[in-house]
Short mmCIF file of C-alpha atoms in Angstrom, two decimals:
data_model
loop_
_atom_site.label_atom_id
_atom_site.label_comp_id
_atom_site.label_asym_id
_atom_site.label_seq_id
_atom_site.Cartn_x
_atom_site.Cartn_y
_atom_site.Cartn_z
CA UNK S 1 136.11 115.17 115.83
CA UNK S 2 135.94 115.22 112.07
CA UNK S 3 132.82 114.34 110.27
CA UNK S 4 133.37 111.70 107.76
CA UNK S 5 129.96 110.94 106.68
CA UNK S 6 129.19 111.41 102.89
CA UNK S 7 127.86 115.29 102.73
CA UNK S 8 124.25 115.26 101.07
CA UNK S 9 123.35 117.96 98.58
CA UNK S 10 119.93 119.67 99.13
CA UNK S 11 118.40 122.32 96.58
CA UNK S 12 115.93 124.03 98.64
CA UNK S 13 113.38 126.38 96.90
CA UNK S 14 111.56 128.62 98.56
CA UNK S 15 109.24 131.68 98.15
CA UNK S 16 109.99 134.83 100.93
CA UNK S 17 106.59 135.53 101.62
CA UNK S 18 105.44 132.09 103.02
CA UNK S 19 105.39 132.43 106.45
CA UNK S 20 105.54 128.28 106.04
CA UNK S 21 108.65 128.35 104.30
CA UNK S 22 110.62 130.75 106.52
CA UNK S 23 110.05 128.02 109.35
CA UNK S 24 110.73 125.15 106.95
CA UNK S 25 114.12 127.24 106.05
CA UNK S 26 115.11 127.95 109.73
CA UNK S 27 114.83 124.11 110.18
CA UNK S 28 117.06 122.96 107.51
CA UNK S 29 119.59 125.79 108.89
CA UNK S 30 119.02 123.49 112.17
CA UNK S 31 119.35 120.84 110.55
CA UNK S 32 123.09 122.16 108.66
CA UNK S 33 124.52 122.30 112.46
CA UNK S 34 124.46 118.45 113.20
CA UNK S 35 124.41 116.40 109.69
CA UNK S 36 126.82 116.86 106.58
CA UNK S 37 124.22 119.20 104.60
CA UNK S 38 125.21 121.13 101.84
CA UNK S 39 122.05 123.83 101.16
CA UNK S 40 122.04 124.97 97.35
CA UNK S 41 118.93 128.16 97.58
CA UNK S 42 117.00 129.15 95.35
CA UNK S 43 113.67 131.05 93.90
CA UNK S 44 110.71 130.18 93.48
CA UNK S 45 107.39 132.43 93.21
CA UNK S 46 104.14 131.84 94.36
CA UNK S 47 102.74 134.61 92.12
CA UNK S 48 103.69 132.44 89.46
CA UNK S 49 102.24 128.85 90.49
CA UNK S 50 99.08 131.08 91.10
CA UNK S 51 98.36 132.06 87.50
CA UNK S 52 95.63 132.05 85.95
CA UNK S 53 93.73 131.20 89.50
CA UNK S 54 93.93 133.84 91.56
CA UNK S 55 90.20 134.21 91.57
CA UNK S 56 89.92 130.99 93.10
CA UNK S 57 91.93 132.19 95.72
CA UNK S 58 91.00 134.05 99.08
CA UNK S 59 90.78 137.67 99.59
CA UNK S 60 94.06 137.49 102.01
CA UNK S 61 96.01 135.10 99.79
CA UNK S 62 95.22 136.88 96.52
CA UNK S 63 96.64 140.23 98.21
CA UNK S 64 99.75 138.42 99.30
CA UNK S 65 100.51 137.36 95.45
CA UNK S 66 100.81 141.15 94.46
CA UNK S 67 103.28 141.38 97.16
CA UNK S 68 105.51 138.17 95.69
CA UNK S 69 106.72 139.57 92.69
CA UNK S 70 108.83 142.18 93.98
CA UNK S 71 111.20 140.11 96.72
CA UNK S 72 111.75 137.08 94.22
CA UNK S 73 112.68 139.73 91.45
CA UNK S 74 115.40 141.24 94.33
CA UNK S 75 116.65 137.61 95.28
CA UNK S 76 117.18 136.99 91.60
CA UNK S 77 119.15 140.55 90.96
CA UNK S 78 121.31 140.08 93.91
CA UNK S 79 122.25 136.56 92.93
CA UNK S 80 123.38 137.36 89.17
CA UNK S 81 125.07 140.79 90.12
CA UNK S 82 126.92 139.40 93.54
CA UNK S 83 126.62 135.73 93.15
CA UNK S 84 124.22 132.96 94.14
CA UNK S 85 125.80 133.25 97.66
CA UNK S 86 123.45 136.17 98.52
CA UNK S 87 119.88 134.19 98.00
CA UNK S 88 120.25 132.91 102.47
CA UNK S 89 121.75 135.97 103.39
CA UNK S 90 119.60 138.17 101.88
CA UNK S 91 116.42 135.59 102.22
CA UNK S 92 117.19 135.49 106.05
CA UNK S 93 117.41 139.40 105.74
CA UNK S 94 113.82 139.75 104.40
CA UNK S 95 112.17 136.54 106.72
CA UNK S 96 113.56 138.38 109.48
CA UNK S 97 111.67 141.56 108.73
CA UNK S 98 108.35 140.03 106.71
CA UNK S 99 107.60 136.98 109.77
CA UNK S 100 109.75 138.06 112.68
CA UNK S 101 108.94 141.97 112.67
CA UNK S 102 106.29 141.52 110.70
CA UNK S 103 107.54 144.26 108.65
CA UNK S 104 105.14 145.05 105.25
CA UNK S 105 106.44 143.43 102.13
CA UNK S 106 107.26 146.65 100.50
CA UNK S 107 110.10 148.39 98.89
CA UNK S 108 111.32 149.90 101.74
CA UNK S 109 111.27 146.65 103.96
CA UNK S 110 113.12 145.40 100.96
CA UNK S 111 115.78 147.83 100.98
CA UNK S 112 116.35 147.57 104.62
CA UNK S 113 116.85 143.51 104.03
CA UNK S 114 119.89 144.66 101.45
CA UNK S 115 121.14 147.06 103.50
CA UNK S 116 121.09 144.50 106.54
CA UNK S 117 123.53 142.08 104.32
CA UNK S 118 125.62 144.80 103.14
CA UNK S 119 123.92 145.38 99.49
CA UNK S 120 123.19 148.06 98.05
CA UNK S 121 119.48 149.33 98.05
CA UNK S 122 118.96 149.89 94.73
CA UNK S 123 119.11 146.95 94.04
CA UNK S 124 115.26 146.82 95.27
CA UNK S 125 114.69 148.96 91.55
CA UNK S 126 114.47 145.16 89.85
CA UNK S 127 111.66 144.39 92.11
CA UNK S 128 109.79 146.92 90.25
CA UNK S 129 110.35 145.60 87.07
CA UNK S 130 110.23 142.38 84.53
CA UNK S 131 113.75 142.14 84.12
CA UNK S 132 114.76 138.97 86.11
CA UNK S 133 111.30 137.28 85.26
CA UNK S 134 112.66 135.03 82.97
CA UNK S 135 115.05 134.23 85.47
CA UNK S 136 112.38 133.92 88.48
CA UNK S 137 110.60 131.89 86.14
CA UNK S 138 113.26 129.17 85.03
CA UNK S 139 114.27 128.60 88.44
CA UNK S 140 110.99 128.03 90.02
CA UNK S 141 110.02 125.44 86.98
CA UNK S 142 113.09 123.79 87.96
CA UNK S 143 111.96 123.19 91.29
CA UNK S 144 108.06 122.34 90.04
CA UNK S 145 109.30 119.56 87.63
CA UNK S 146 110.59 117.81 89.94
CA UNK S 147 107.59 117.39 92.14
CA UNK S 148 104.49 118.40 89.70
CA UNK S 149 102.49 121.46 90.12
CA UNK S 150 99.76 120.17 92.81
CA UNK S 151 102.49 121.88 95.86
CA UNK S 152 103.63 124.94 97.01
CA UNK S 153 106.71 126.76 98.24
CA UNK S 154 108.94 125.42 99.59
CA UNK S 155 110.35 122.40 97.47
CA UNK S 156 113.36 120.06 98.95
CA UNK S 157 115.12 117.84 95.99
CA UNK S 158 117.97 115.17 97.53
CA UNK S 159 119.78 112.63 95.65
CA UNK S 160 117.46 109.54 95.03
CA UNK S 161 118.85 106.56 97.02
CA UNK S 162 121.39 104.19 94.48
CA UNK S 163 124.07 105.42 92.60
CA UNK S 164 123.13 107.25 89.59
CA UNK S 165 119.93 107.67 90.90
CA UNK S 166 117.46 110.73 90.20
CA UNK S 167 116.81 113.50 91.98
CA UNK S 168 114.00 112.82 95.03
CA UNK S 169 111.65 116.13 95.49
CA UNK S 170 108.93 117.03 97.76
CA UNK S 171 106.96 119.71 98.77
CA UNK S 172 107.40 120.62 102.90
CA UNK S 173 107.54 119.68 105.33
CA UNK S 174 105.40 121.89 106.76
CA UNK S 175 106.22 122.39 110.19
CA UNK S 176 105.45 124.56 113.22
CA UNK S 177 107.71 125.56 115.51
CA UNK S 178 110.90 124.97 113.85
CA UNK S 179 112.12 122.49 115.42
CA UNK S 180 116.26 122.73 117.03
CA UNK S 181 118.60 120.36 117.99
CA UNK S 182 118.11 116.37 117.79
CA UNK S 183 114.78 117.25 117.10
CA UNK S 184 115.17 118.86 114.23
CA UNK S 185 118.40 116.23 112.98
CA UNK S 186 115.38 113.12 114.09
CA UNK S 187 112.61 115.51 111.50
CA UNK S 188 115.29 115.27 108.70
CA UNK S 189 116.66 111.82 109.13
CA UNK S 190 112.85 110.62 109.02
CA UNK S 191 112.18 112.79 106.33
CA UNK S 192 115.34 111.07 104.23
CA UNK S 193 113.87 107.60 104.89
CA UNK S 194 110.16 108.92 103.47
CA UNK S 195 111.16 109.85 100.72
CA UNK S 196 113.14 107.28 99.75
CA UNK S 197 110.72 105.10 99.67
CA UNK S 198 109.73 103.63 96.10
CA UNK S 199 106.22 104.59 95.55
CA UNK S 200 106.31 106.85 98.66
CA UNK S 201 103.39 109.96 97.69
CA UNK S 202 101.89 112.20 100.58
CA UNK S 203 101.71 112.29 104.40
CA UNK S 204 99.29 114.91 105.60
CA UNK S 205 97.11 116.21 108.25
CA UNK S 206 94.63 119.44 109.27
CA UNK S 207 96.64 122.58 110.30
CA UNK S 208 95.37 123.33 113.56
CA UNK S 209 97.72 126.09 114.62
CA UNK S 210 99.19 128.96 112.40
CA UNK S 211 102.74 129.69 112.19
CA UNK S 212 104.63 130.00 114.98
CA UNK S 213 108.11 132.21 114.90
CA UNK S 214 110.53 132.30 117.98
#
């Protein structure tokens, strides 16, 4: 039967070292199977919503941000050399091995990840160098405008509700298991009527379990 609902367009940023976002990504690739979702992808770096604090940071986390530069910078190359269809592949690639395999986040993890999606591995040379910054940079302030700098990764923009209406952004949901099936098409449909809501700020509670991958 043919879908004729109105497809919504969701920008999804996201960070490949957040264990968090990986499961927040496998959900919205859920969620792509049962309502007219189109996902647009792209970076954003923790490293760089970290500046200037990193010594108010933990030990583990602070150790993680030297690790963030170098998979952005990749996701970033492979975009502008084979085009922005790359960034799910390739970020799938890399989740796969970081939070699955739990792989280390170094070059050679990296180069397996391109290699997995049919790119080249030397493409991993940008992730040892400033090149794409800029890049890295622009689209991750894209994503942080829209929702303000107290968040993290990842960052989910939809169209506001009304015609001509802004862009609606939030930060999350954070979510553990990904959730599959109805449950996971109930999750988004709820989310959609949240954040719609004029006014509409922050739902939250304690984390009381870590991430959990399938």
């Amino acid at each position: 039967m043919n879908d004729f609902r109105p497809r919504t367009p969701v920008d999804f940023w996201f960070d490949p070292v957040c264990p968090w976002t990986w499961l927040t990504s496998r959900w919205m690739l859920e969620v792509s199977k049962t309502r007219p979702v189109d996902i647009a992808w792209h970076v954003m770096s923790l490293a760089v919503l970290n500046e200037g604090r990193l010594d108010e940071l933990p030990e583990r986390i602070r150790l993680l941000m030297g690790q963030a530069w170098a998979p952005v910078r990749v996701l970033t190359a492979a975009s502008q050399v084979h085009g922005s269809e790359m960034l799910e592949p390739l970020y799938t690639a890399m989740g796969t091995r970081f939070h699955l395999q739990d792989q280390p986040r170094t070059r050679p993890t990296v180069e397996a990840a391109l290699r997995d999606v049919g790119l080249p591995a030397d493409l991993a040379d940008a992730g040892d160098a400033d090149t794409y910054d800029e890049l890295v940079r622009a689209s991750h302030l894209e994503g942080i405008a829209l929702v303000g700098q107290d968040v993290g990764s990842p960052i989910i923009a939809v169209p506001g509700p009304g015609a001509g209406a802004d862009k609606v952004a939030f930060f999350g949901p954070v979510v553990t298991p990904a959730p599959k099936g109805e449950q996971a098409a109930q999750l988004w449909d709820g989310t959609l009527a949240v954040v719609s809501t004029p006014g509409f700020y922050e739902i939250k509670r304690t984390r009381t379990v870590g991430p959990l991958f399938d």
